[in-house]
Coordinates of C-alpha atoms in Angstrom, one line a residue:
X1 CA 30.8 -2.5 -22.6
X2 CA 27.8 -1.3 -24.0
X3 CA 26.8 2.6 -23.9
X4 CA 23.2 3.6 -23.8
X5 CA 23.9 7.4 -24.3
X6 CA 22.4 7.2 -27.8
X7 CA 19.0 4.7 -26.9
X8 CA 18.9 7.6 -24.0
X9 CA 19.1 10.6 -26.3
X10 CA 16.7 8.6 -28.4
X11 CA 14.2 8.0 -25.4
X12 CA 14.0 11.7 -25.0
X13 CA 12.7 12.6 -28.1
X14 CA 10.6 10.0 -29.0
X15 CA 7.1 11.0 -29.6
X16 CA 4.1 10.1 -27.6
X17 CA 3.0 6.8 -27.6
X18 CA -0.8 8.4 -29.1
X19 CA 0.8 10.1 -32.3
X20 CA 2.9 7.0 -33.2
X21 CA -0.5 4.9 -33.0
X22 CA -1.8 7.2 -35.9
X23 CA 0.5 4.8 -38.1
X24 CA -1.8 2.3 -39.4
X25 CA 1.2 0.2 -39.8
X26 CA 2.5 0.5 -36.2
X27 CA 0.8 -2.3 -34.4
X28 CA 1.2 -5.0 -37.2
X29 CA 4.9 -4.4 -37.1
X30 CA 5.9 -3.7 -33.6
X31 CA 3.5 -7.2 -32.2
X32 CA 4.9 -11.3 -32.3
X33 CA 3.0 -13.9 -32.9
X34 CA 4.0 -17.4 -32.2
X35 CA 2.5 -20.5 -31.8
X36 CA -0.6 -19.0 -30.4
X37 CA 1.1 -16.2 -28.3
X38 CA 0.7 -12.9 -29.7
X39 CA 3.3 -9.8 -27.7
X40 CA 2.1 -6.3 -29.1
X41 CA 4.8 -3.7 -27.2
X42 CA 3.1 -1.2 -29.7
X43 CA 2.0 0.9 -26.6
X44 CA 5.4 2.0 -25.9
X45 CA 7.4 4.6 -27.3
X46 CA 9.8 2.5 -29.2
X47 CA 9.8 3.4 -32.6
X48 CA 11.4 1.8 -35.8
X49 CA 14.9 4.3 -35.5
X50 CA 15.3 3.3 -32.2
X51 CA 14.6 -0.2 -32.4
X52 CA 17.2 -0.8 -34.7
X53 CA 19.6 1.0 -32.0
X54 CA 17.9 -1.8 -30.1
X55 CA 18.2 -4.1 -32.0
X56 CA 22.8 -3.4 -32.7
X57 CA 22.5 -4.0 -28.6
X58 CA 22.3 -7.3 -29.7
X59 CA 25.1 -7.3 -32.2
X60 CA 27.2 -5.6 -30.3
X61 CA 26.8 -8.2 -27.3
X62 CA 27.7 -11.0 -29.6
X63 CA 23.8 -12.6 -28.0
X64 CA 23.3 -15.1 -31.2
X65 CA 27.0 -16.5 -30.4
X66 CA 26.7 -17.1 -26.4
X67 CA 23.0 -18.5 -26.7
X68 CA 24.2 -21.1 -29.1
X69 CA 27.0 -21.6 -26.4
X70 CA 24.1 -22.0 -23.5
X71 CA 22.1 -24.5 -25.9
X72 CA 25.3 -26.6 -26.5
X73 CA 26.8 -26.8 -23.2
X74 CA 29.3 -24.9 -22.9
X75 CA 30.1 -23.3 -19.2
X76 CA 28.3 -20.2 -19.4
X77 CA 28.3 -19.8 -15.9
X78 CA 31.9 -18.3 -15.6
X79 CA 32.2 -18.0 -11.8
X80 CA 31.2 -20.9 -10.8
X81 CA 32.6 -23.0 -14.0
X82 CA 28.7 -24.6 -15.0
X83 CA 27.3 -24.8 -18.2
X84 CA 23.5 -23.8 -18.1
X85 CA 20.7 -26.1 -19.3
X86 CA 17.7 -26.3 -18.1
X87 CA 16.5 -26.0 -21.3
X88 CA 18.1 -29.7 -21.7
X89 CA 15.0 -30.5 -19.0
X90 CA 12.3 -29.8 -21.8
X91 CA 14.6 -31.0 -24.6
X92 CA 12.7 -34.5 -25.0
X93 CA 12.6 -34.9 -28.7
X94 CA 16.0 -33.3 -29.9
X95 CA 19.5 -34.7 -29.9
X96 CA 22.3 -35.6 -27.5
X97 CA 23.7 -32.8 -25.4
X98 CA 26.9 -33.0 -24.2
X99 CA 28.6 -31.6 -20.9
X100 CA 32.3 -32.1 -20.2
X101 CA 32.3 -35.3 -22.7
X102 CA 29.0 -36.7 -21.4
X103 CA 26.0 -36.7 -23.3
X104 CA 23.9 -35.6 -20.3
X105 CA 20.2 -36.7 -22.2
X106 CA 19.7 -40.4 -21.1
X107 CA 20.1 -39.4 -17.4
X108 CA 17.6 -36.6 -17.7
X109 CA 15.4 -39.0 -19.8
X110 CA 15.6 -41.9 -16.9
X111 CA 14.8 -39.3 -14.6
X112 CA 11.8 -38.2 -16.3
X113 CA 10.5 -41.8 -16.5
X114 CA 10.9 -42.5 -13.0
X115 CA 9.5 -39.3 -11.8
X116 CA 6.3 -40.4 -14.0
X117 CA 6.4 -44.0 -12.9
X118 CA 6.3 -42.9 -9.0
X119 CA 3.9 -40.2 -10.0
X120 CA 1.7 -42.7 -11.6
X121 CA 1.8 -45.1 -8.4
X122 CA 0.7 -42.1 -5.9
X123 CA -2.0 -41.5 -8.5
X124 CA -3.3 -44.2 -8.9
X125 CA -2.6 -46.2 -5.2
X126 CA -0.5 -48.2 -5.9
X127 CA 2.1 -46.3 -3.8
X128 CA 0.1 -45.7 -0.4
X129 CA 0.4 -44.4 2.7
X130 CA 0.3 -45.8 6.2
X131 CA -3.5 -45.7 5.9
X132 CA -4.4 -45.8 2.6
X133 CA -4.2 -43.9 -1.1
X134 CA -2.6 -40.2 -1.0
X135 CA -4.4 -37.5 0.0
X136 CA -2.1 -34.7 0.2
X137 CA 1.5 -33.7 -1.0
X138 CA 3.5 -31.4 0.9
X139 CA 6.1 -29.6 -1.2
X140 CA 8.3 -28.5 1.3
X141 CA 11.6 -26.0 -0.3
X142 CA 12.5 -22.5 -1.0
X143 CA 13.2 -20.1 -3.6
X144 CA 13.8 -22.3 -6.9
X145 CA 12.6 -25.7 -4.3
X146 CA 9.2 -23.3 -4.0
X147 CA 8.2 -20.6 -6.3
X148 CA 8.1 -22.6 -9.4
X149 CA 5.7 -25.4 -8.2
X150 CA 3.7 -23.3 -6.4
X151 CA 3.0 -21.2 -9.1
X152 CA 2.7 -23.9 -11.8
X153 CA 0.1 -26.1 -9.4
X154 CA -2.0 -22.8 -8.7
X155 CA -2.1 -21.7 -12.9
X156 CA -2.8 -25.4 -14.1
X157 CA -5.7 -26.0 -11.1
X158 CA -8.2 -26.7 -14.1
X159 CA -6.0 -29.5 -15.1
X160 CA -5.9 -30.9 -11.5
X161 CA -7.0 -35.1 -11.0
X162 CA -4.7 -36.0 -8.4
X163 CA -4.0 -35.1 -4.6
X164 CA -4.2 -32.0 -3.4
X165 CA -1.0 -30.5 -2.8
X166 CA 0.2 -27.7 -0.7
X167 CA 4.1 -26.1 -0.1
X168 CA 5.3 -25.3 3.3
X169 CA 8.7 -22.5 2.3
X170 CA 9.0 -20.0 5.0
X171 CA 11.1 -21.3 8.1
X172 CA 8.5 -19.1 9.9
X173 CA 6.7 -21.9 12.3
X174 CA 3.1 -20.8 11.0
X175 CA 4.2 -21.8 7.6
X176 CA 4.4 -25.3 8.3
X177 CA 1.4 -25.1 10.8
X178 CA -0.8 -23.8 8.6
X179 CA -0.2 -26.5 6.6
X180 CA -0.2 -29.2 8.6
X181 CA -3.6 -28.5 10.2
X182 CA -5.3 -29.4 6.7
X183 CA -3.5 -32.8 6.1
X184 CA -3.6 -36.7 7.6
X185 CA -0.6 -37.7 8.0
X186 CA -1.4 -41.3 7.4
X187 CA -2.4 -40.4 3.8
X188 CA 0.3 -37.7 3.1
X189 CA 3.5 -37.8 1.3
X190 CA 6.2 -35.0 1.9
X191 CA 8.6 -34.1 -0.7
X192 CA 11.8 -32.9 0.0
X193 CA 13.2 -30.3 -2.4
X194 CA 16.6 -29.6 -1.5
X195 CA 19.7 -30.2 -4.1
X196 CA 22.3 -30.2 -1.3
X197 CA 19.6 -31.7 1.5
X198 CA 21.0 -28.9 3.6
X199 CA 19.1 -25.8 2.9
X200 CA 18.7 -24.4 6.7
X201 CA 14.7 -23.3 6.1
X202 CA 13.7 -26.9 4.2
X203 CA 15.7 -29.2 6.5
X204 CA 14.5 -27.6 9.4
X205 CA 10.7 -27.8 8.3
X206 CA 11.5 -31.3 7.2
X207 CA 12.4 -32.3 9.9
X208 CA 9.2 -30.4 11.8
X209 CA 6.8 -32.5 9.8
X210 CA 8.3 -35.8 10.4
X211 CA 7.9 -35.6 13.9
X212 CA 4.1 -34.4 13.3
X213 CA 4.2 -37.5 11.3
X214 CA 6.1 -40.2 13.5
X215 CA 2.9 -39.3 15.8
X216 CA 0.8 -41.2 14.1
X217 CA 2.6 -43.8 11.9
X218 CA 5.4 -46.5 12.6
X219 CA 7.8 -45.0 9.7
X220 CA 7.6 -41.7 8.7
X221 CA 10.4 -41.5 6.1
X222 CA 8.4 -44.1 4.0
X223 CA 6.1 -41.4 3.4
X224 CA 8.9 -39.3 2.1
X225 CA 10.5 -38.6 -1.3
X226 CA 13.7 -36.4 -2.0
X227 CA 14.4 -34.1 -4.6
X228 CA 18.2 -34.0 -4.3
X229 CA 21.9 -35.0 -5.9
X230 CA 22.9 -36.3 -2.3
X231 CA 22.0 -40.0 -1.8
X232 CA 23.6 -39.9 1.4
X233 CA 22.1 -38.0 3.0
X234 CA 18.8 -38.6 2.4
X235 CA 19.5 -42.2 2.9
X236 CA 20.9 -40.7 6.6
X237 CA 17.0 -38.9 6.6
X238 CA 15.7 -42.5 5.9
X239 CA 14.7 -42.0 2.7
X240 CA 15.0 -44.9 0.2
X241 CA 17.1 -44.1 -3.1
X242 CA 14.2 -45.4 -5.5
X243 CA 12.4 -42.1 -4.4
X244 CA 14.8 -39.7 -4.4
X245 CA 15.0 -37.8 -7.8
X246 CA 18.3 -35.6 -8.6
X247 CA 19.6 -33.3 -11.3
X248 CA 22.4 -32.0 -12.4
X249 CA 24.9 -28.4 -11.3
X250 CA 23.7 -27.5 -14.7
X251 CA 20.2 -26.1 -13.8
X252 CA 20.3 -23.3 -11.4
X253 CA 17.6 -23.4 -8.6
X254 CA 15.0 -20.8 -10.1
X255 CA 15.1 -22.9 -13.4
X256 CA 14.6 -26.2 -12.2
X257 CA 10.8 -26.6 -12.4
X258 CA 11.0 -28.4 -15.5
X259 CA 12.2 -31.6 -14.2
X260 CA 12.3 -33.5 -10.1
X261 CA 11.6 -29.7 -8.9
X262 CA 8.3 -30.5 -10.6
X263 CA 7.3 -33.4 -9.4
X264 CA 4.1 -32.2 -7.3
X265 CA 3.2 -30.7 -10.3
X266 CA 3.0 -33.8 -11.9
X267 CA 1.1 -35.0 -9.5
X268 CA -1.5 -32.3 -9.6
X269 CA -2.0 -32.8 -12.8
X270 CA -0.5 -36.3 -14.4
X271 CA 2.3 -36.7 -16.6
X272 CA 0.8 -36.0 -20.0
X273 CA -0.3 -32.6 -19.1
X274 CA 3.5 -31.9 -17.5
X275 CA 5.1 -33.3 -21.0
X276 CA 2.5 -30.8 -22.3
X277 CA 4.3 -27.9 -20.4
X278 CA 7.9 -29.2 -21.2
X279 CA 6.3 -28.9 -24.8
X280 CA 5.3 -25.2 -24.5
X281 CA 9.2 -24.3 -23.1
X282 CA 11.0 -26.5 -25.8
X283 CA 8.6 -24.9 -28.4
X284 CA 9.7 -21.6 -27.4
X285 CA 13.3 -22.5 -27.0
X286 CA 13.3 -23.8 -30.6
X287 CA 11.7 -20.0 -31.8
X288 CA 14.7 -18.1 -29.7
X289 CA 17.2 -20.3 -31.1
X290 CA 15.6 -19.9 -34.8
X291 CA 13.4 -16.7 -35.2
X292 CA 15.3 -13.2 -36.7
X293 CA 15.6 -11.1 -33.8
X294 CA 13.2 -8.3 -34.7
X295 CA 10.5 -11.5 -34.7
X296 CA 12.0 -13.2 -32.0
X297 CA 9.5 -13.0 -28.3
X298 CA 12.2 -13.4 -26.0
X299 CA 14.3 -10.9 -27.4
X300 CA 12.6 -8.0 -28.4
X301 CA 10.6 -8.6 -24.9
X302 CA 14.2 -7.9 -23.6
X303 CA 15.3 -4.9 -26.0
X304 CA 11.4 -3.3 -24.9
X305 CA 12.7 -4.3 -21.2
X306 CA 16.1 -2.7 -21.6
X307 CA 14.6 0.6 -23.3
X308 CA 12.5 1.2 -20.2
X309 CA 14.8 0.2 -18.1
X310 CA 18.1 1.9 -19.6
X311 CA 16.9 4.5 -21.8
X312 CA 14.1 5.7 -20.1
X313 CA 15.4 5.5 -16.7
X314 CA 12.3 3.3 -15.5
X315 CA 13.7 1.7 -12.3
X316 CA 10.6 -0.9 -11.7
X317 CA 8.4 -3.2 -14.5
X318 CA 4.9 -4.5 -13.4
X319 CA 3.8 -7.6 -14.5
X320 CA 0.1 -8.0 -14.3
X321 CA -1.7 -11.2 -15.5
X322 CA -5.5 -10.8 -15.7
X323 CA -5.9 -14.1 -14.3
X324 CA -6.5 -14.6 -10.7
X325 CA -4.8 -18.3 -11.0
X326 CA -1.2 -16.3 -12.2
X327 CA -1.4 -15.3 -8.5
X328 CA 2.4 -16.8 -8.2
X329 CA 3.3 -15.4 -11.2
X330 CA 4.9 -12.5 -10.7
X331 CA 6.9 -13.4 -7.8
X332 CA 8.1 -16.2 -9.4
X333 CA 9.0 -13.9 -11.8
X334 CA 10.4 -11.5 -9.3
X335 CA 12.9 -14.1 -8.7
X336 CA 14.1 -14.9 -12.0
X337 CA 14.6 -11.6 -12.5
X338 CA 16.4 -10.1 -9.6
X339 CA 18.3 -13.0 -8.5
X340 CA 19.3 -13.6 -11.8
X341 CA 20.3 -9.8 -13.0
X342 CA 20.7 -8.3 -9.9
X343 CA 24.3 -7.7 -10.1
X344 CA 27.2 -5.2 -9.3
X345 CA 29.5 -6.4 -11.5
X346 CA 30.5 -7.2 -14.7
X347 CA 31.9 -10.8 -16.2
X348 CA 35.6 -9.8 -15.8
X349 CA 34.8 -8.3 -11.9
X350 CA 34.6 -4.6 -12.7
X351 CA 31.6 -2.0 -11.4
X352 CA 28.9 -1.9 -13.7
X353 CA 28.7 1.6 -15.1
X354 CA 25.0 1.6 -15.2
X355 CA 22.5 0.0 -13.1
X356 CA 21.4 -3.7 -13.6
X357 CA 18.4 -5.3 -13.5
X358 CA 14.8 -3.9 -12.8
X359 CA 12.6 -3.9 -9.9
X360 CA 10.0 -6.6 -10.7
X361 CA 6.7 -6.5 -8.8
X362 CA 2.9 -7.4 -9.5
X363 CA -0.5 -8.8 -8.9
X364 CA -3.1 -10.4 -10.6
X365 CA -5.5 -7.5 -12.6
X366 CA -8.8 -7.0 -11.5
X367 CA -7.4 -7.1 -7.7
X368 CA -4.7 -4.8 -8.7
X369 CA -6.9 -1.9 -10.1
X370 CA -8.0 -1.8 -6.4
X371 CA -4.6 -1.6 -4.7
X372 CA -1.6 -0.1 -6.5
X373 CA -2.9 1.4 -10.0
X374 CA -3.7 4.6 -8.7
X375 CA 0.0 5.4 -8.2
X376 CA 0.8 3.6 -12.3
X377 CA -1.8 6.0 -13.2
X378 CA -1.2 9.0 -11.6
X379 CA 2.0 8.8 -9.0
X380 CA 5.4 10.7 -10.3
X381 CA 6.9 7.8 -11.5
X382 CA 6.5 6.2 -15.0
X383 CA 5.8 2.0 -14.5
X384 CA 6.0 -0.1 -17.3
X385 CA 3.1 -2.6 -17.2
X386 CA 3.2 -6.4 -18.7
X387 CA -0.3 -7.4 -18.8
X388 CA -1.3 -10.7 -19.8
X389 CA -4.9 -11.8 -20.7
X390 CA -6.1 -15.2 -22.1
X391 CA -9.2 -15.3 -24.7
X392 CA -11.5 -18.0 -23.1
X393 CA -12.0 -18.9 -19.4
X394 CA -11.9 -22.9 -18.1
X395 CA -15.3 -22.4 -16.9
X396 CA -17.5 -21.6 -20.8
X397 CA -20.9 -21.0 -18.5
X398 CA -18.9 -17.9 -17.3
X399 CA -17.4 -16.6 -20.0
X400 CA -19.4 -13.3 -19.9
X401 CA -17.0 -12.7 -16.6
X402 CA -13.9 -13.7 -18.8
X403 CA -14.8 -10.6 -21.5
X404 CA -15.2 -8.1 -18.1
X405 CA -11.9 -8.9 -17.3
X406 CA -10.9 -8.7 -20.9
X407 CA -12.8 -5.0 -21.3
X408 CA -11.0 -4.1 -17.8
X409 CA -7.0 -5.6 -18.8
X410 CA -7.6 -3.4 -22.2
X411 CA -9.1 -0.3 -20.5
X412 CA -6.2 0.1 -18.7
X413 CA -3.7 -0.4 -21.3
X414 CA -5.6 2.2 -22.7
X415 CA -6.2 4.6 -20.3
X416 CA -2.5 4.6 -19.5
X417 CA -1.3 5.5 -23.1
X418 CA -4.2 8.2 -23.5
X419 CA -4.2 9.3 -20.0
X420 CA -6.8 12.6 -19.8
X421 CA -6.2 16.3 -20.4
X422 CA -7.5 19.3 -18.3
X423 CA -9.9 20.0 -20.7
X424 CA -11.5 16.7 -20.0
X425 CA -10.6 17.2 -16.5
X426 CA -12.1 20.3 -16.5
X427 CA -15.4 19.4 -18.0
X428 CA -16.2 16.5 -15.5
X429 CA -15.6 18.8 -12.6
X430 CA -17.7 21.2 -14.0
X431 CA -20.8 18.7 -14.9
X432 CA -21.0 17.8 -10.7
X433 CA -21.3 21.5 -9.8
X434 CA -17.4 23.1 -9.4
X435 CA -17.2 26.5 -11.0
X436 CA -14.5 29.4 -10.6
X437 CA -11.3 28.4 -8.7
X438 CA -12.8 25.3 -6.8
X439 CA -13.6 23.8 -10.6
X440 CA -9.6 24.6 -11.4
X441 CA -8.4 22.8 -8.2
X442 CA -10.9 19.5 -8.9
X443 CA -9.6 19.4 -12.4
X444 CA -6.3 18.9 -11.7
X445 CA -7.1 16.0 -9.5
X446 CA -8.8 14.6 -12.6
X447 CA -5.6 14.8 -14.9
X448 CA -3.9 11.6 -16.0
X449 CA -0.4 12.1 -17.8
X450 CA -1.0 9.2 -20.3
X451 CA 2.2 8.5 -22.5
X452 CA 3.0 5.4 -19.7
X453 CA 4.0 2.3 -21.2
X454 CA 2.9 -1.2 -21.6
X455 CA 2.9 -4.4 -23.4
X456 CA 0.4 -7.3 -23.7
X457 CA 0.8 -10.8 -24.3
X458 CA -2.1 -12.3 -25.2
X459 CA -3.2 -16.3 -26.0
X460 CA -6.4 -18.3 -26.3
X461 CA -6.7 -20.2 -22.8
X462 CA -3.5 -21.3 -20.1
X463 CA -3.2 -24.8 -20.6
X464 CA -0.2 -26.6 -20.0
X465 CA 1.6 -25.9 -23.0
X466 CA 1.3 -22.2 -23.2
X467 CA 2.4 -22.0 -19.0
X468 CA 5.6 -23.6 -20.6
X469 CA 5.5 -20.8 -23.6
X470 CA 5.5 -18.1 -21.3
X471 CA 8.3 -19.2 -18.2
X472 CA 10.6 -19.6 -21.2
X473 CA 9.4 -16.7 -22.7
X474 CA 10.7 -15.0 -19.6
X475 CA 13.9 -17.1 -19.1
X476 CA 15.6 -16.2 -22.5
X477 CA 14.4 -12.6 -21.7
X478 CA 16.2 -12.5 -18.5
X479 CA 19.8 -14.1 -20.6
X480 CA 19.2 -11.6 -23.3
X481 CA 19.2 -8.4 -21.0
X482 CA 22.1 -10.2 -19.0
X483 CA 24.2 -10.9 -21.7
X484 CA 23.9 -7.5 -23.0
X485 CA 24.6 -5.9 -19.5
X486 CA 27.5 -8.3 -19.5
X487 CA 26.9 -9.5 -16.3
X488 CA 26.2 -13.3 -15.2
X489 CA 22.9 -13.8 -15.0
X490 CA 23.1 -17.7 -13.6
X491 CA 24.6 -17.3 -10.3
X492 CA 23.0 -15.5 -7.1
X493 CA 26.4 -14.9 -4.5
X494 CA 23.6 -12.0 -3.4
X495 CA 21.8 -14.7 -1.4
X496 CA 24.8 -16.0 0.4
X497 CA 25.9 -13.3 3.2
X498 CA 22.6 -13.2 4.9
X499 CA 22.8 -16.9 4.9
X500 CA 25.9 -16.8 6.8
X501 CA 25.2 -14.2 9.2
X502 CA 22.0 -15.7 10.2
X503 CA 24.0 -19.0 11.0
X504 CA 26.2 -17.5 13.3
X505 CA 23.4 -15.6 14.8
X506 CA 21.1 -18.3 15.7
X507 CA 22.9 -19.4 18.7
X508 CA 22.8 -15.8 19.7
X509 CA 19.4 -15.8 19.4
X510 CA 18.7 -18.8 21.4
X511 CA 21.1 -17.8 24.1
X512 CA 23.3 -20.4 24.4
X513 CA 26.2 -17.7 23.3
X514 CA 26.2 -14.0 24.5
X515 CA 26.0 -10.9 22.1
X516 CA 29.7 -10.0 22.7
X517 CA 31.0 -8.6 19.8
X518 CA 27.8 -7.7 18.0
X519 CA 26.1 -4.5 16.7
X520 CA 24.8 -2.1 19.2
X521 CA 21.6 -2.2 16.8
X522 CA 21.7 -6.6 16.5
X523 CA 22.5 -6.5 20.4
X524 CA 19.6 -4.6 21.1
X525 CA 17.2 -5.8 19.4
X526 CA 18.1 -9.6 20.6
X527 CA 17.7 -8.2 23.9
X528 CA 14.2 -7.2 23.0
X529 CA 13.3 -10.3 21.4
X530 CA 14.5 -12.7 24.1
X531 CA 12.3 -10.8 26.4
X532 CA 15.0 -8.2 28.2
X533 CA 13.8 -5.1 26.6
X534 CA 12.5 -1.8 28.1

C-alpha cells in the first residue's frame, strides 16, 4: 500500500508557486509536448524533489508492469474476471490482440466496417426512412450509452455534414419530449444504446419513441438500430440483426465511445473524421505505452492529480475548457473519473486508508468566470484548475474573439498563482475614496491568496484527432492514479444499489403495492407524491 506521509510533508513546505517561477528553467522542464499537445503543470507547487517522490509512486505501484498487462489482455478487471481494452477499439493499424485465446481484432475490425457501411447508407440515402432521406438521429442511452456521444457530436460540430442528431438519457419524461418535438418521425432513425438491451431508463424511452413513431409509420422498428451484444432481444424489439452493432465485456461503458457507442458520431461527422479520432486515442496510447515517465502526458497528468489530491489534501479538481463546444466535457469527465476511482476498497477487499478519487466538476471558461470563480479565487478552499485553450478558432473571420478568450483562460491562470496582496488591496480602495478604517475593511475584500494551482493543456485547433488525444489523455490518467491507489478502476458496483432499490420501488410508486415495510422518510414522501400529503 502506498504511504503519502512523505509527498505530504513535502506539500507542506514547498515554496510558492511565484518563487519557483523565478527559475528560468522551471517551465521548460515541468511542461509535455506531444504530437501537438503541449501540458505545462508549471503553475503548481510541484518541484523537482518532490516529483521524483512522484515519480517512485510509480515504481512502487509496479504501473509500467500492469499497463503492459491492460495493453495485452490480460484480465485486469479482477472482480469481475475482464480484461480491459478499449484501447483495442482505436488499435486499427497494430497487431493481433488476444483475449482468452482469441485474437479479438477481426471482430472489432468487421464491426468498424459495418458501422461505416450503414453510416454511409444514412448519409448518403441510400438507407431511408418511411418518407424519405434521414433527417434526425436520436441517440437514446445513459451514462457510457450517453455522455461520450454527446460530448463528441457537440466538440466536433465544425466537422458536422450529416443529420442532425440529438440524445434523449434522462428517464425523466421531458427528456424524451423535448426531443421529440424537434424531429419527423418519418425521416428519423433511433439508436438504441444499450449492451444488455435492458437498461431500465433506455428501454423505457425506447420504447416511448416507438409509439411516437408507430403514429405515423407502418414499421417503426425499421427505423431503428441497436447498439447491443444481445441479438435476441433486439430481434424480440423488431430490430433486424444487420443493424444491430455489439462489442465485447472488454470495454466498460464509460470507455466505449470509440467503437458502436459511436456511431451517431459518425454520422455527424462521416467516417474519415471518426478514424481521425480513433487516430488521436491510438497516438496517445502508443506515447503512454513508450514515453519515460517524467515525459509521459498521462502520467505525470496523474502524479500532478495525485499531489493535489493526496498531498495537498485538495478534495475537488476543476476542469475548464475555454471552448464553449467542450460543454460535455467535463461531465463526461466527471464520470470517468468518479465512476471509475470512486472506491472504498482496495484490490484484495480491504478499507482504503486514504481517500480515493477526486471530486471532478466544471464548465466551459468564459461562462465560468461568471458563475463559480469567485469562490476558486477567493473561497477557503484551494481548487486545482485544468484549463484547456486551443490556438485558432473554426471560424478565422473571428479569430480576434478566439485571442479574448485566450487573454481571459491565461489571466486566470495567472491571477490565481499571483493572487494580490493588501498593499495592492489597499491602494485600489484608497484610489475610489476609502481612507482610515473603512479603507482597511475594503482592502481586505480586495485580497486574493494566490499560490492556487493549475495546469494547462494547450493545442492548435480541436479537430478530430486531438478530441481523441485528449479522452485518452484522460483515460490512462484515471488507470495511473487507480493503479497506484490500488483500487480497481474498471468496475462501478457503486451504481448498482440505487438501481435495485428503485426497481422494487416503482410499483410502490405507482400504487399497485402498499408502502408496508418502508422508511417512515420513503413512506412519506410517496404519500406526498401520489397526491395524499398535508
Amino acid at each position: 500500500m502506498i504511504d503519502f506521509n512523505a509527498l505530504k510533508t513535502r506539500a507542506a513546505a514547498a515554496k510558492p508557486i511565484v518563487a519557483q517561477l523565478e527559475d528560468s528553467k522551471r517551465v521548460p522542464d515541468f511542461s509535455i509536448m506531444q504530437d501537438g499537445l503541449l501540458f505545462d503543470y508549471s503553475k503548481t507547487t510541484i518541484d523537482r524533489d518532490s516529483r521524483d517522490l512522484l515519480l517512485g509512486l510509480l515504481e512502487t505501484a509496479g504501473v509500467a508492469a500492469k499497463r503492459d498487462a491492460m495493453f495485452g489482455g490480460t484480465a485486469i478487471n479482477e472482480t469481475e474476471g475482464r480484461a480491459v481494452l478499449h484501447t483495442a477499439l482505436r488499435n486499427l493499424n497494430a497487431g493481433p490482440i488476444v483475449v482468452d485465446g482469441e485474437d479479438i481484432m477481426p471482430s472489432i475490425l468487421e464491426t468498424l466496417a459495418a458501422m461505416e457501411a450503414f453510416a454511409a447508407d444514412v448519409r448518403t440515402g441510400a438507407y431511408q426512412g418511411q418518407g424519405g432521406t434521414i433527417t434526425d438521429v436520436i441517440n437514446i442511452g445513459i451514462g457510457g450509452s450517453d455522455l461520450g456521444p454527446v460530448m463528441a457530436v457537440r466538440a466536433l460540430s465544425p466537422y458536422h455534414d450529416g443529420p442532425r442528431c440529438h440524445f434523449v438519457s434522462n428517464i425523466d419524461p421531458g427528456d424524451v419530449a423535448e426531443v421529440l418535438k424537434n424531429c419527423d418521425p418519418i425521416r428519423t432513425l433511433v439508436i438504441v444504446a444499450s449492451k444488455t438491451f435492458t437498461t431500465i431508463e433506455t428501454m423505457t424511452n425506447a420504447r416511448t419513441v416507438r409509439d411516437w413513431m408507430a403514429k405515423s409509420v407502418s414499421d417503426p422498428a425499421a427505423q431503428f438500430a441497436a447498439i447491443s451484444s444481445d441479438l435476441d432481444k433486439t430481434a424480440e424489439f423488431g430490430i433486424a440483426a444487420e443493424r444491430v452493432f455489439g462489442f465485447g465485456n472488454y470495454v466498460g461503458g464509460r470507455y466505449s465511445v470509440w467503437g458502436p457507442i459511436g456511431l451517431s458520431v459518425m454520422l455527424a461527422v462521416g467516417a474519415a473524421h471518426f478514424r481521425d479520432f480513433l487516430a488521436g486515442g491510438a497516438a496517445m496510447d502508443q506515447h503512454f505505452r513508450d514515453a519515460p515517465w517524467q515525459e509521459n502526458l498521462p502520467a505525470m497528468l496523474a502524479l500532478v492529480g495525485l499531489w493535489h489530491s493526496h498531498a495537498c489534501d485538495y478534495a475537488t479538481r476543476a476542469v475548464l475548457p475555454y471552448d464553449n463546444r467542450l460543454g460535455r466535457l467535463p461531465a463526461y469527465f466527471q464520470q470517468l473519473e468518479m465512476e471509475s476511482n470512486g472506491k472504498g476498497v482496495s484490490m484484495d477487499g480491504a478499507p482504503l486508508p486514504f481517500h480515493s478519487g477526486a471530486v471532478v466538476w466544471g464548465e466551459p471558461g468564459t461562462n465560468g468566470q461568471h458563475a463559480f470563480y469567485q469562490l476558486i479565487h477567493q473561497g477557503t478552499r484551494v481548487i486545482p484548475c485544468e484549463f484547456m485553450i486551443a490556438a485558432r478558432a473554426h471560424e478565422p473571420d473571428l479569430q480576434y474573439q478566439q485571442e479574448l478568450l485566450i487573454a481571459n483562460c491565461l489571466a486566470q491562470s495567472k491571477a490565481l498563482m499571483e493572487g494580490r496582496g493588501m498593499d495592492v488591496a489597499r491602494k485600489i480602495a484608497a484610489s475610489k475614496g476609502f481612507t482610515g478604517d473603512e479603507c482597511e475593511r475594503q482592502a481586505s475584500h480586495r485580497v486574493f491568496q494566490g499560490n492556487r494551482p493549475s495546469v494547462t493543456l494547450a493545442y492548435e485547433m480541436m479537430t478530430p484527432f486531438v478530441l481523441g488525444q485528449i479522452i485518452a489523455l484522460y483515460e490512462h490518467r484515471v488507470f495511473v492514479e487507480g493503479v497506484v491507489l490500488g483500487i480497481n478502476s474498471f468496475d462501478q458496483w457503486g451504481v448498482e444499489l440505487g438501481k435495485e432499490l428503485a426497481t422494487g420501488l416503482e410499483p410502490v410508486v405507482t400504487g399497485r403495492q402498499s408502502t408496508d415495510g418502508q422508511d417512515a422518510s420513503t413512506t412519506a414522501l410517496v404519500d406526498f407524491l401520489r397526491g395524499k400529503g398535508a
